[in-house]
Amino acid sequence: MMIIKCLADQIAEELEDAEKYIDLAMKWKKEQPETAELFAELSAEELGHMEKLHQAVLELIIKYKEEHGEPPKDMMTLY
C-alpha cells in the first residue's frame, strides 16, 4: 500500500522537525529561555503530528487485517 509509505515518509519528516526544534531549544536554553521554550513547544507539536500519522498507519493495518488477513511483509516493512 503506497499510502503507508507516504505516511511513513511524513512520520520521518515530523521526527526530523521535532529533533531540529529540540536541538534549538537546548542551544538557546540559557541565553534565550523564552525562545527556547517556544522551540520545545514546537518540538512537542511535531511529535503530536507524528503520533497522529502513526495512528493512521495502525488503523490502515487493522482494516487490512480485517478484510484480507495478515498484511504482506512488504507492507509491514514500510511500516
Tab-separated table of N, CA, C and O in Angstrom, residues 45-75:
chain	number	residue	atom	x	y	z
A	45	GLU	N	4.753	19.659	19.446
A	45	GLU	CA	3.691	19.661	18.436
A	45	GLU	C	4.043	18.730	17.276
A	45	GLU	O	3.179	18.006	16.774
A	46	GLU	N	5.302	18.759	16.863
A	46	GLU	CA	5.727	17.866	15.771
A	46	GLU	C	5.564	16.406	16.189
A	46	GLU	O	5.138	15.569	15.386
A	47	LEU	N	5.875	16.098	17.446
A	47	LEU	CA	5.679	14.739	17.935
A	47	LEU	C	4.195	14.374	17.959
A	47	LEU	O	3.831	13.228	17.689
A	48	GLY	N	3.351	15.349	18.254
A	48	GLY	CA	1.907	15.109	18.198
A	48	GLY	C	1.456	14.790	16.779
A	48	GLY	O	0.626	13.897	16.568
A	49	HIS	N	2.018	15.498	15.808
A	49	HIS	CA	1.707	15.215	14.404
A	49	HIS	C	2.145	13.793	14.055
A	49	HIS	O	1.423	13.047	13.392
A	50	MET	N	3.339	13.425	14.518
A	50	MET	CA	3.860	12.089	14.256
A	50	MET	C	2.938	11.026	14.839
A	50	MET	O	2.639	10.020	14.196
A	51	GLU	N	2.455	11.250	16.039
A	51	GLU	CA	1.554	10.298	16.679
A	51	GLU	C	0.265	10.129	15.882
A	51	GLU	O	-0.241	9.007	15.729
A	52	LYS	N	-0.272	11.219	15.356
A	52	LYS	CA	-1.494	11.142	14.549
A	52	LYS	C	-1.252	10.350	13.267
A	52	LYS	O	-2.083	9.535	12.855
A	53	LEU	N	-0.115	10.583	12.631
A	53	LEU	CA	0.225	9.839	11.416
A	53	LEU	C	0.418	8.357	11.732
A	53	LEU	O	-0.051	7.485	10.987
A	54	HIS	N	1.073	8.071	12.838
A	54	HIS	CA	1.277	6.685	13.255
A	54	HIS	C	-0.055	5.997	13.504
A	54	HIS	O	-0.262	4.840	13.105
A	55	GLN	N	-0.968	6.690	14.131
A	55	GLN	CA	-2.292	6.129	14.392
A	55	GLN	C	-3.011	5.817	13.084
A	55	GLN	O	-3.679	4.788	12.962
A	56	ALA	N	-2.844	6.677	12.090
A	56	ALA	CA	-3.463	6.430	10.783
A	56	ALA	C	-2.909	5.151	10.161
A	56	ALA	O	-3.661	4.353	9.570
A	57	VAL	N	-1.606	4.929	10.300
A	57	VAL	CA	-0.999	3.697	9.778
A	57	VAL	C	-1.576	2.489	10.497
A	57	VAL	O	-1.960	1.497	9.863
A	58	LEU	N	-1.656	2.561	11.811
A	58	LEU	CA	-2.208	1.448	12.583
A	58	LEU	C	-3.636	1.126	12.149
A	58	LEU	O	-3.994	-0.041	11.992
A	59	GLU	N	-4.433	2.149	11.943
A	59	GLU	CA	-5.815	1.936	11.520
A	59	GLU	C	-5.888	1.292	10.143
A	59	GLU	O	-6.730	0.411	9.912
A	60	LEU	N	-5.018	1.689	9.236
A	60	LEU	CA	-4.985	1.062	7.907
A	60	LEU	C	-4.598	-0.410	8.005
A	60	LEU	O	-5.177	-1.259	7.317
A	61	ILE	N	-3.628	-0.709	8.861
A	61	ILE	CA	-3.209	-2.101	9.020
A	61	ILE	C	-4.316	-2.937	9.636
A	61	ILE	O	-4.593	-4.064	9.180
A	62	ILE	N	-4.979	-2.401	10.641
A	62	ILE	CA	-6.095	-3.121	11.269
A	62	ILE	C	-7.195	-3.384	10.247
A	62	ILE	O	-7.721	-4.498	10.153
A	63	LYS	N	-7.539	-2.374	9.471
A	63	LYS	CA	-8.576	-2.533	8.445
A	63	LYS	C	-8.161	-3.577	7.417
A	63	LYS	O	-8.962	-4.421	7.022
A	64	TYR	N	-6.900	-3.541	7.014
A	64	TYR	CA	-6.410	-4.519	6.046
A	64	TYR	C	-6.536	-5.935	6.605
A	64	TYR	O	-7.000	-6.851	5.929
A	65	LYS	N	-6.130	-6.119	7.879
A	65	LYS	CA	-6.214	-7.435	8.515
A	65	LYS	C	-7.648	-7.941	8.562
A	65	LYS	O	-7.901	-9.125	8.336
A	66	GLU	N	-8.580	-7.051	8.867
A	66	GLU	CA	-9.991	-7.442	8.938
A	66	GLU	C	-10.516	-7.891	7.582
A	66	GLU	O	-11.323	-8.807	7.499
A	67	GLU	N	-10.046	-7.238	6.527
A	67	GLU	CA	-10.562	-7.518	5.185
A	67	GLU	C	-9.778	-8.591	4.441
A	67	GLU	O	-10.339	-9.287	3.603
A	68	HIS	N	-8.474	-8.726	4.750
A	68	HIS	CA	-7.628	-9.590	3.923
A	68	HIS	C	-6.733	-10.542	4.717
A	68	HIS	O	-5.967	-11.278	4.112
A	69	GLY	N	-6.755	-10.504	6.020
A	69	GLY	CA	-5.839	-11.316	6.803
A	69	GLY	C	-4.530	-10.584	7.025
A	69	GLY	O	-4.464	-9.359	6.928
A	70	GLU	N	-3.500	-11.341	7.309
A	70	GLU	CA	-2.203	-10.735	7.602
A	70	GLU	C	-1.690	-9.929	6.413
A	70	GLU	O	-1.758	-10.387	5.275
A	71	PRO	N	-1.169	-8.747	6.687
A	71	PRO	CA	-0.634	-7.914	5.613
A	71	PRO	C	0.638	-8.531	5.019
A	71	PRO	O	1.344	-9.272	5.694
A	72	PRO	N	0.917	-8.208	3.758
A	72	PRO	CA	2.159	-8.688	3.158
A	72	PRO	C	3.375	-8.132	3.906
A	72	PRO	O	3.315	-7.061	4.509
A	73	LYS	N	4.464	-8.871	3.841
A	73	LYS	CA	5.683	-8.443	4.537
A	73	LYS	C	6.156	-7.087	4.026
A	73	LYS	O	6.685	-6.288	4.784
A	74	ASP	N	5.961	-6.819	2.722
A	74	ASP	CA	6.361	-5.519	2.165
A	74	ASP	C	5.660	-4.371	2.883
A	74	ASP	O	6.254	-3.343	3.155
A	75	MET	N	4.373	-4.558	3.157
A	75	MET	CA	3.603	-3.519	3.834
A	75	MET	C	4.162	-3.293	5.237
A	75	MET	O	4.341	-2.160	5.665
